[in-house]
Structures are given as C-alpha cells and as structure tokens.
Amino acid sequence: MELEPMTKVWVGEGGPVSGFFLSEEDARFVRGSYAGTNPVRFAETLWRMAQVSPSAKYGFRTAILEYVVDLPVAAAVGFCAANTNLGSGGVYQYFIPDWEKCMFRTGRRYEFRHAKY
C-alpha cells in the first residue's frame, strides 16, 4: 500500500529503527487516548500484541516515538496474528524499507510506566 503524507506511525525507542512501525490507532489505544480507555502500563503488553520478542540484552523497548510521512511511500502492512509464541497479536504493523528518505520524527514520545508485568 502507499502511505500518504501526514500519516502518523510509531516505532519503539532504543536501538536502530528496523523499518517496522505501528499504526497511529494502535498507539492511541496503548496511550489510553480514546474515551473510556486507560493507558497500557506495561511495555510488554504492546510488544506482545505486536508479536515482537524482547532484546536479550535490553528487554522490551519502554517507549514509542511518533514519525510522520513526508512524501508518499510504499509500505507493507499486516495484522499481527501469526506468531502466537510471541504474544496474542492484535495490532497492525507497517514495514517501510525506505523510511529514512520519506519520514521525519515529530518529537512526540510515550513512555510506559513499566517494562514488564
């Protein structure tokens, strides 16, 4: 699919950006931005929904960063559901191979209260 300019996506903070991003909607959910919702307290919750394993050295990334698409860019998108050994799934992930050429970081950051349960 093609992501249009001004599309917001989120990525885990810490270490190199791999090209995998989360949707704005899923980031809003974990931040408790919708009426009647509470923020997710544990980073592990998000990464299990994204079916991402923790770093052997650092564990789960404890914050997410917002990026915005500046130029139209091709992206693969998928619903995380296949790797149940890594978590329940349930969020959308984008893979944007050329993200450095067409996106910029906004400076918005969300930090989870705790890394693990």
GROMACS .gro file of N, CA and C in nm:
model
  351
    1MET      N    1   0.084  -0.117   0.000
    1MET     CA    2   0.000   0.000   0.000
    1MET      C    3   0.089   0.124   0.000
    2GLU      N    4   0.029   0.237  -0.029
    2GLU     CA    5   0.106   0.362  -0.024
    2GLU      C    6   0.056   0.446   0.093
    3LEU      N    7   0.149   0.491   0.176
    3LEU     CA    8   0.115   0.581   0.285
    3LEU      C    9   0.125   0.724   0.235
    4GLU      N   10   0.023   0.800   0.261
    4GLU     CA   11   0.016   0.939   0.216
    4GLU      C   12   0.089   1.032   0.313
    5PRO      N   13   0.131   1.148   0.264
    5PRO     CA   14   0.192   1.247   0.354
    5PRO      C   15   0.098   1.279   0.470
    6MET      N   16   0.157   1.304   0.585
    6MET     CA   17   0.091   1.337   0.712
    6MET      C   18   0.035   1.214   0.783
    7THR      N   19   0.059   1.093   0.731
    7THR     CA   20   0.022   0.972   0.803
    7THR      C   21   0.116   0.956   0.921
    8LYS      N   22   0.059   0.933   1.039
    8LYS     CA   23   0.141   0.915   1.160
    8LYS      C   24   0.160   0.767   1.188
    9VAL      N   25   0.283   0.730   1.222
    9VAL     CA   26   0.316   0.593   1.263
    9VAL      C   27   0.409   0.602   1.383
   10TRP      N   28   0.421   0.493   1.457
   10TRP     CA   29   0.501   0.491   1.580
   10TRP      C   30   0.599   0.376   1.576
   11VAL      N   31   0.712   0.394   1.644
   11VAL     CA   32   0.819   0.293   1.648
   11VAL      C   33   0.874   0.285   1.790
   12GLY      N   34   0.927   0.169   1.825
   12GLY     CA   35   0.989   0.154   1.957
   12GLY      C   36   1.116   0.236   1.968
   13GLU      N   37   1.136   0.296   2.085
   13GLU     CA   38   1.257   0.376   2.111
   13GLU      C   39   1.367   0.287   2.168
   14GLY      N   40   1.488   0.310   2.120
   14GLY     CA   41   1.604   0.235   2.169
   14GLY      C   42   1.655   0.143   2.061
   15GLY      N   43   1.779   0.154   2.029
   15GLY     CA   44   1.836   0.072   1.923
   15GLY      C   45   1.801   0.129   1.787
   16PRO      N   46   1.850   0.065   1.682
   16PRO     CA   47   1.823   0.115   1.547
   16PRO      C   48   1.677   0.093   1.507
   17VAL      N   49   1.626   0.181   1.422
   17VAL     CA   50   1.491   0.166   1.368
   17VAL      C   51   1.498   0.059   1.260
   18SER      N   52   1.417  -0.045   1.275
   18SER     CA   53   1.423  -0.160   1.185
   18SER      C   54   1.340  -0.143   1.059
   19GLY      N   55   1.254  -0.043   1.054
   19GLY     CA   56   1.162  -0.027   0.942
   19GLY      C   57   1.022  -0.074   0.975
   20PHE      N   58   1.002  -0.135   1.094
   20PHE     CA   59   0.870  -0.178   1.138
   20PHE      C   60   0.808  -0.070   1.226
   21PHE      N   61   0.686  -0.030   1.191
   21PHE     CA   62   0.616   0.077   1.261
   21PHE      C   63   0.477   0.029   1.300
   22LEU      N   64   0.419   0.092   1.401
   22LEU     CA   65   0.283   0.065   1.446
   22LEU      C   66   0.191   0.176   1.397
   23SER      N   67   0.064   0.145   1.382
   23SER     CA   68  -0.032   0.245   1.335
   23SER      C   69  -0.061   0.350   1.443
   24GLU      N   70  -0.105   0.465   1.400
   24GLU     CA   71  -0.147   0.571   1.492
   24GLU      C   72  -0.261   0.523   1.581
   25GLU      N   73  -0.355   0.446   1.524
   25GLU     CA   74  -0.469   0.397   1.601
   25GLU      C   75  -0.424   0.307   1.715
   26ASP      N   76  -0.330   0.218   1.687
   26ASP     CA   77  -0.281   0.128   1.792
   26ASP      C   78  -0.201   0.205   1.897
   27ALA      N   79  -0.126   0.306   1.855
   27ALA     CA   80  -0.053   0.390   1.951
   27ALA      C   81  -0.151   0.466   2.040
   28ARG      N   82  -0.260   0.515   1.982
   28ARG     CA   83  -0.362   0.584   2.063
   28ARG      C   84  -0.423   0.489   2.165
   29PHE      N   85  -0.447   0.366   2.123
   29PHE     CA   86  -0.505   0.267   2.215
   29PHE      C   87  -0.412   0.244   2.334
   30VAL      N   88  -0.284   0.219   2.310
   30VAL     CA   89  -0.193   0.189   2.422
   30VAL      C   90  -0.169   0.311   2.510
   31ARG      N   91  -0.186   0.431   2.453
   31ARG     CA   92  -0.169   0.553   2.531
   31ARG      C   93  -0.296   0.590   2.608
   32GLY      N   94  -0.407   0.519   2.585
   32GLY     CA   95  -0.533   0.550   2.653
   32GLY      C   96  -0.596   0.677   2.602
   33SER      N   97  -0.582   0.705   2.473
   33SER     CA   98  -0.630   0.830   2.415
   33SER      C   99  -0.778   0.830   2.381
   34TYR      N  100  -0.843   0.716   2.379
   34TYR     CA  101  -0.984   0.710   2.344
   34TYR      C  102  -1.069   0.722   2.471
   35ALA      N  103  -1.186   0.782   2.457
   35ALA     CA  104  -1.277   0.800   2.570
   35ALA      C  105  -1.306   0.665   2.635
   36GLY      N  106  -1.297   0.661   2.766
   36GLY     CA  107  -1.327   0.540   2.840
   36GLY      C  108  -1.216   0.437   2.843
   37THR      N  109  -1.097   0.473   2.794
   37THR     CA  110  -0.985   0.379   2.797
   37THR      C  111  -0.876   0.428   2.891
   38ASN      N  112  -0.794   0.338   2.934
   38ASN     CA  113  -0.679   0.370   3.019
   38ASN      C  114  -0.552   0.334   2.944
   39PRO      N  115  -0.443   0.404   2.972
   39PRO     CA  116  -0.318   0.370   2.906
   39PRO      C  117  -0.268   0.233   2.950
   40VAL      N  118  -0.197   0.167   2.860
   40VAL     CA  119  -0.133   0.040   2.892
   40VAL      C  120  -0.015   0.071   2.982
   41ARG      N  121  -0.003   0.002   3.094
   41ARG     CA  122   0.104   0.032   3.190
   41ARG      C  123   0.235  -0.036   3.158
   42PHE      N  124   0.228  -0.148   3.089
   42PHE     CA  125   0.348  -0.228   3.067
   42PHE      C  126   0.385  -0.230   2.919
   43ALA      N  127   0.510  -0.199   2.888
   43ALA     CA  128   0.559  -0.206   2.751
   43ALA      C  129   0.539  -0.346   2.694
   44GLU      N  130   0.555  -0.446   2.778
   44GLU     CA  131   0.541  -0.585   2.734
   44GLU      C  132   0.405  -0.609   2.668
   45THR      N  133   0.300  -0.543   2.716
   45THR     CA  134   0.166  -0.559   2.659
   45THR      C  135   0.167  -0.522   2.511
   46LEU      N  136   0.221  -0.406   2.478
   46LEU     CA  137   0.226  -0.363   2.338
   46LEU      C  138   0.307  -0.460   2.254
   47TRP      N  139   0.425  -0.495   2.300
   47TRP     CA  140   0.513  -0.579   2.217
   47TRP      C  141   0.460  -0.720   2.202
   48ARG      N  142   0.382  -0.769   2.298
   48ARG     CA  143   0.318  -0.900   2.280
   48ARG      C  144   0.203  -0.888   2.179
   49MET      N  145   0.135  -0.773   2.177
   49MET     CA  146   0.032  -0.750   2.076
   49MET      C  147   0.095  -0.740   1.937
   50ALA      N  148   0.215  -0.685   1.929
   50ALA     CA  149   0.287  -0.673   1.802
   50ALA      C  150   0.368  -0.799   1.770
   51GLN      N  151   0.367  -0.895   1.861
   51GLN     CA  152   0.440  -1.021   1.847
   51GLN      C  153   0.589  -0.997   1.820
   52VAL      N  154   0.647  -0.913   1.905
   52VAL     CA  155   0.789  -0.880   1.898
   52VAL      C  156   0.857  -0.937   2.021
   53SER      N  157   0.967  -1.007   2.001
   53SER     CA  158   1.039  -1.063   2.116
   53SER      C  159   1.127  -0.956   2.178
   54PRO      N  160   1.153  -0.966   2.307
   54PRO     CA  161   1.240  -0.867   2.373
   54PRO      C  162   1.385  -0.888   2.333
   55SER      N  163   1.462  -0.782   2.342
   55SER     CA  164   1.607  -0.791   2.321
   55SER      C  165   1.665  -0.877   2.433
   56ALA      N  166   1.756  -0.965   2.399
   56ALA     CA  167   1.821  -1.049   2.500
   56ALA      C  168   1.899  -0.963   2.600
   57LYS      N  169   1.950  -0.850   2.554
   57LYS     CA  170   2.031  -0.763   2.638
   57LYS      C  171   1.949  -0.658   2.712
   58TYR      N  172   1.851  -0.597   2.641
   58TYR     CA  173   1.780  -0.482   2.697
   58TYR      C  174   1.634  -0.509   2.735
   59GLY      N  175   1.578  -0.620   2.692
   59GLY     CA  176   1.438  -0.647   2.719
   59GLY      C  177   1.346  -0.574   2.622
   60PHE      N  178   1.224  -0.545   2.665
   60PHE     CA  179   1.127  -0.475   2.581
   60PHE      C  180   1.157  -0.326   2.576
   61ARG      N  181   1.137  -0.266   2.460
   61ARG     CA  182   1.154  -0.121   2.448
   61ARG      C  183   1.047  -0.054   2.534
   62THR      N  184   1.086   0.045   2.611
   62THR     CA  185   0.995   0.103   2.710
   62THR      C  186   0.928   0.233   2.667
   63ALA      N  187   0.951   0.274   2.543
   63ALA     CA  188   0.887   0.396   2.493
   63ALA      C  189   0.865   0.381   2.343
   64ILE      N  190   0.770   0.460   2.292
   64ILE     CA  191   0.746   0.465   2.148
   64ILE      C  192   0.757   0.609   2.101
   65LEU      N  193   0.799   0.626   1.975
   65LEU     CA  194   0.823   0.757   1.915
   65LEU      C  195   0.735   0.774   1.793
   66GLU      N  196   0.686   0.897   1.773
   66GLU     CA  197   0.600   0.926   1.659
   66GLU      C  198   0.682   0.974   1.540
   67TYR      N  199   0.648   0.921   1.423
   67TYR     CA  200   0.703   0.967   1.295
   67TYR      C  201   0.587   1.006   1.205
   68VAL      N  202   0.614   1.096   1.109
   68VAL     CA  203   0.513   1.138   1.013
   68VAL      C  204   0.569   1.120   0.873
   69VAL      N  205   0.484   1.068   0.785
   69VAL     CA  206   0.522   1.052   0.645
   69VAL      C  207   0.527   1.191   0.581
   70ASP      N  208   0.637   1.221   0.514
   70ASP     CA  209   0.657   1.350   0.447
   70ASP      C  210   0.629   1.339   0.298
   71LEU      N  211   0.670   1.228   0.237
   71LEU     CA  212   0.649   1.201   0.095
   71LEU      C  213   0.578   1.067   0.081
   72PRO      N  214   0.495   1.050  -0.021
   72PRO     CA  215   0.428   0.920  -0.038
   72PRO      C  216   0.532   0.808  -0.038
   73VAL      N  217   0.499   0.699   0.030
   73VAL     CA  218   0.594   0.588   0.042
   73VAL      C  219   0.520   0.455   0.040
   74ALA      N  220   0.581   0.358  -0.028
   74ALA     CA  221   0.525   0.222  -0.030
   74ALA      C  222   0.553   0.155   0.104
   75ALA      N  223   0.455   0.081   0.153
   75ALA     CA  224   0.469   0.010   0.280
   75ALA      C  225   0.393  -0.121   0.273
   76ALA      N  226   0.451  -0.223   0.333
   76ALA     CA  227   0.378  -0.348   0.352
   76ALA      C  228   0.304  -0.335   0.485
   77VAL      N  229   0.182  -0.383   0.490
   77VAL     CA  230   0.104  -0.375   0.614
   77VAL      C  231   0.048  -0.513   0.645
   78GLY      N  232   0.045  -0.544   0.773
   78GLY     CA  233  -0.010  -0.673   0.813
   78GLY      C  234  -0.065  -0.667   0.954
   79PHE      N  235  -0.162  -0.752   0.979
   79PHE     CA  236  -0.222  -0.766   1.111
   79PHE      C  237  -0.144  -0.874   1.184
   80CYS      N  238  -0.091  -0.842   1.300
   80CYS     CA  239  -0.008  -0.936   1.376
   80CYS      C  240  -0.096  -1.046   1.435
   81ALA      N  241  -0.080  -1.167   1.384
   81ALA     CA  242  -0.159  -1.280   1.433
   81ALA      C  243  -0.087  -1.414   1.419
   82ALA      N  244   0.020  -1.421   1.341
   82ALA     CA  245   0.081  -1.549   1.305
   82ALA      C  246   0.176  -1.606   1.410
   83ASN      N  247   0.240  -1.522   1.488
   83ASN     CA  248   0.345  -1.567   1.580
   83ASN      C  249   0.295  -1.574   1.724
   84THR      N  250   0.201  -1.662   1.749
   84THR     CA  251   0.139  -1.668   1.882
   84THR      C  252   0.237  -1.707   1.992
   85ASN      N  253   0.350  -1.764   1.957
   85ASN     CA  254   0.452  -1.793   2.059
   85ASN      C  255   0.513  -1.665   2.116
   86LEU      N  256   0.496  -1.552   2.045
   86LEU     CA  257   0.550  -1.423   2.090
   86LEU      C  258   0.444  -1.335   2.155
   87GLY      N  259   0.318  -1.374   2.147
   87GLY     CA  260   0.212  -1.294   2.207
   87GLY      C  261   0.081  -1.311   2.135
   88SER      N  262  -0.021  -1.243   2.184
   88SER     CA  263  -0.157  -1.259   2.133
   88SER      C  264  -0.179  -1.196   1.997
   89GLY      N  265  -0.097  -1.098   1.960
   89GLY     CA  266  -0.121  -1.025   1.837
   89GLY      C  267  -0.232  -0.923   1.857
   90GLY      N  268  -0.278  -0.866   1.748
   90GLY     CA  269  -0.391  -0.775   1.756
   90GLY      C  270  -0.366  -0.633   1.710
   91VAL      N  271  -0.243  -0.602   1.669
   91VAL     CA  272  -0.216  -0.467   1.618
   91VAL      C  273  -0.170  -0.476   1.472
   92TYR      N  274  -0.174  -0.363   1.403
   92TYR     CA  275  -0.125  -0.355   1.266
   92TYR      C  276   0.019  -0.308   1.268
   93GLN      N  277   0.098  -0.366   1.180
   93GLN     CA  278   0.238  -0.326   1.166
   93GLN      C  279   0.263  -0.289   1.022
   94TYR      N  280   0.340  -0.183   1.003
   94TYR     CA  281   0.384  -0.143   0.870
   94TYR      C  282   0.533  -0.172   0.859
   95PHE      N  283   0.574  -0.219   0.742
   95PHE     CA  284   0.717  -0.228   0.713
   95PHE      C  285   0.745  -0.127   0.604
   96ILE      N  286   0.833  -0.031   0.634
   96ILE     CA  287   0.865   0.078   0.542
   96ILE      C  288   1.016   0.073   0.519
   97PRO      N  289   1.060   0.008   0.410
   97PRO     CA  290   1.204  -0.011   0.390
   97PRO      C  291   1.283   0.119   0.371
   98ASP      N  292   1.225   0.219   0.307
   98ASP     CA  293   1.296   0.345   0.281
   98ASP      C  294   1.249   0.456   0.373
   99TRP      N  295   1.221   0.425   0.497
   99TRP     CA  296   1.162   0.523   0.588
   99TRP      C  297   1.249   0.646   0.606
  100GLU      N  298   1.382   0.633   0.601
  100GLU     CA  299   1.471   0.748   0.624
  100GLU      C  300   1.454   0.857   0.519
  101LYS      N  301   1.411   0.819   0.398
  101LYS     CA  302   1.400   0.913   0.287
  101LYS      C  303   1.267   0.986   0.282
  102CYS      N  304   1.168   0.939   0.357
  102CYS     CA  305   1.034   0.995   0.337
  102CYS      C  306   0.957   1.022   0.466
  103MET      N  307   1.026   1.013   0.581
  103MET     CA  308   0.958   1.034   0.708
  103MET      C  309   1.044   1.118   0.800
  104PHE      N  310   0.981   1.180   0.897
  104PHE     CA  311   1.057   1.254   0.998
  104PHE      C  312   0.996   1.230   1.135
  105ARG      N  313   1.080   1.242   1.236
  105ARG     CA  314   1.036   1.225   1.374
  105ARG      C  315   0.975   1.356   1.422
  106THR      N  316   0.860   1.346   1.489
  106THR     CA  317   0.790   1.466   1.533
  106THR      C  318   0.837   1.516   1.669
  107GLY      N  319   0.898   1.430   1.747
  107GLY     CA  320   0.937   1.467   1.883
  107GLY      C  321   0.840   1.417   1.988
  108ARG      N  322   0.723   1.368   1.945
  108ARG     CA  323   0.628   1.311   2.042
  108ARG      C  324   0.678   1.175   2.087
  109ARG      N  325   0.662   1.147   2.217
  109ARG     CA  326   0.714   1.024   2.277
  109ARG      C  327   0.617   0.980   2.385
  110TYR      N  328   0.597   0.850   2.394
  110TYR     CA  329   0.516   0.795   2.503
  110TYR      C  330   0.600   0.691   2.575
  111GLU      N  331   0.610   0.705   2.707
  111GLU     CA  332   0.687   0.609   2.787
  111GLU      C  333   0.592   0.529   2.875
  112PHE      N  334   0.609   0.399   2.874
  112PHE     CA  335   0.529   0.310   2.959
  112PHE      C  336   0.577   0.320   3.102
  113ARG      N  337   0.488   0.295   3.197
  113ARG     CA  338   0.525   0.301   3.339
  113ARG      C  339   0.623   0.192   3.377
  114HIS      N  340   0.608   0.075   3.317
  114HIS     CA  341   0.692  -0.040   3.349
  114HIS      C  342   0.726  -0.115   3.221
  115ALA      N  343   0.840  -0.184   3.221
  115ALA     CA  344   0.879  -0.262   3.104
  115ALA      C  345   0.806  -0.396   3.098
  116LYS      N  346   0.797  -0.464   3.213
  116LYS     CA  347   0.741  -0.600   3.217
  116LYS      C  348   0.633  -0.611   3.322
  117TYR      N  349   0.555  -0.718   3.311
  117TYR     CA  350   0.450  -0.748   3.408
  117TYR      C  351   0.509  -0.775   3.544
   0.00000   0.00000   0.00000
